[in-house]
Amino acid sequence: MHRLRVNLELTSLLLDGEDKKSKSKRGVLPKHATNIMRSWLFQHLVHPYPTEDEKRQIAGQTNLTLLQVNNW
């Protein structure tokens, strides 16, 4: 019984560590970049899907990668 409790505690600790690792990988975009993207979004509320050209323009304005713009 004691061995089972120890295994459960170790498993719990390992899972807690995984949660913290996955949360720490999330990046926070610069405020300036999110302001630009949010502004674009509010100007296009009817159809909030940027074209590939618009995504490239936003990436250039914000100094973000195209992937970061796509993921936002």
mmCIF file of C-alpha atoms in Angstrom:
data_model
loop_
_atom_site.group_PDB
_atom_site.id
_atom_site.type_symbol
_atom_site.label_atom_id
_atom_site.label_comp_id
_atom_site.label_asym_id
_atom_site.label_seq_id
_atom_site.Cartn_x
_atom_site.Cartn_y
_atom_site.Cartn_z
ATOM 1 C CA MET A 1 0.000 0.000 0.000
ATOM 2 C CA HIS A 2 2.836 2.384 0.857
ATOM 3 C CA ARG A 3 4.523 1.650 -2.488
ATOM 4 C CA LEU A 4 1.293 2.462 -4.353
ATOM 5 C CA ARG A 5 0.974 5.792 -2.538
ATOM 6 C CA VAL A 6 4.588 6.702 -3.374
ATOM 7 C CA ASN A 7 4.017 5.805 -7.053
ATOM 8 C CA LEU A 8 0.874 7.931 -7.158
ATOM 9 C CA GLU A 9 2.701 10.870 -5.587
ATOM 10 C CA LEU A 10 5.566 10.560 -8.082
ATOM 11 C CA THR A 11 3.130 10.347 -10.976
ATOM 12 C CA SER A 12 1.354 13.438 -9.705
ATOM 13 C CA LEU A 13 4.637 15.347 -9.450
ATOM 14 C CA LEU A 14 5.628 14.336 -12.977
ATOM 15 C CA LEU A 15 2.281 15.399 -14.398
ATOM 16 C CA ASP A 16 2.448 18.725 -12.576
ATOM 17 C CA GLY A 17 5.871 19.323 -14.105
ATOM 18 C CA GLU A 18 4.544 18.607 -17.596
ATOM 19 C CA ASP A 19 1.760 21.135 -17.143
ATOM 20 C CA LYS A 20 4.231 23.813 -16.108
ATOM 21 C CA LYS A 21 6.527 23.054 -19.038
ATOM 22 C CA SER A 22 3.739 23.285 -21.583
ATOM 23 C CA LYS A 23 2.477 26.539 -20.102
ATOM 24 C CA SER A 24 5.936 28.108 -20.150
ATOM 25 C CA LYS A 25 6.301 27.453 -23.894
ATOM 26 C CA ARG A 26 3.511 29.862 -24.732
ATOM 27 C CA GLY A 27 4.950 33.109 -26.006
ATOM 28 C CA VAL A 28 3.497 36.510 -25.390
ATOM 29 C CA LEU A 29 3.459 38.761 -28.422
ATOM 30 C CA PRO A 30 4.611 42.374 -28.075
ATOM 31 C CA LYS A 31 1.861 44.820 -27.144
ATOM 32 C CA HIS A 32 2.576 46.934 -30.234
ATOM 33 C CA ALA A 33 2.052 43.883 -32.475
ATOM 34 C CA THR A 34 -1.198 42.836 -30.831
ATOM 35 C CA ASN A 35 -2.482 46.417 -31.065
ATOM 36 C CA ILE A 36 -1.867 46.430 -34.829
ATOM 37 C CA MET A 37 -3.515 43.038 -35.300
ATOM 38 C CA ARG A 38 -6.449 43.958 -33.078
ATOM 39 C CA SER A 39 -6.922 47.163 -35.050
ATOM 40 C CA TRP A 40 -6.994 45.157 -38.290
ATOM 41 C CA LEU A 41 -9.516 42.772 -36.744
ATOM 42 C CA PHE A 42 -11.889 45.550 -35.666
ATOM 43 C CA GLN A 43 -11.725 47.080 -39.148
ATOM 44 C CA HIS A 44 -12.672 43.716 -40.687
ATOM 45 C CA LEU A 45 -15.277 42.348 -38.273
ATOM 46 C CA VAL A 46 -17.648 41.385 -41.083
ATOM 47 C CA HIS A 47 -15.000 39.133 -42.664
ATOM 48 C CA PRO A 48 -12.091 38.706 -40.189
ATOM 49 C CA TYR A 49 -9.945 36.515 -42.448
ATOM 50 C CA PRO A 50 -6.870 38.268 -43.844
ATOM 51 C CA THR A 51 -5.605 37.372 -47.290
ATOM 52 C CA GLU A 52 -2.060 36.080 -47.657
ATOM 53 C CA ASP A 53 -0.984 39.574 -48.781
ATOM 54 C CA GLU A 54 -2.619 41.144 -45.726
ATOM 55 C CA LYS A 55 -0.888 38.609 -43.483
ATOM 56 C CA ARG A 56 2.468 39.537 -45.028
ATOM 57 C CA GLN A 57 1.717 43.241 -44.528
ATOM 58 C CA ILE A 58 0.760 42.656 -40.898
ATOM 59 C CA ALA A 59 3.918 40.595 -40.358
ATOM 60 C CA GLY A 60 6.002 43.433 -41.807
ATOM 61 C CA GLN A 61 4.289 46.085 -39.688
ATOM 62 C CA THR A 62 4.606 44.081 -36.485
ATOM 63 C CA ASN A 63 8.038 42.495 -37.011
ATOM 64 C CA LEU A 64 6.428 39.097 -36.425
ATOM 65 C CA THR A 65 6.866 36.014 -38.547
ATOM 66 C CA LEU A 66 4.099 34.902 -40.879
ATOM 67 C CA LEU A 67 3.615 31.876 -38.620
ATOM 68 C CA GLN A 68 3.078 34.119 -35.585
ATOM 69 C CA VAL A 69 0.500 36.162 -37.486
ATOM 70 C CA ASN A 70 -1.247 32.987 -38.647
ATOM 71 C CA ASN A 71 -1.334 31.568 -35.119
ATOM 72 C CA TRP A 72 -2.672 34.760 -33.582
#
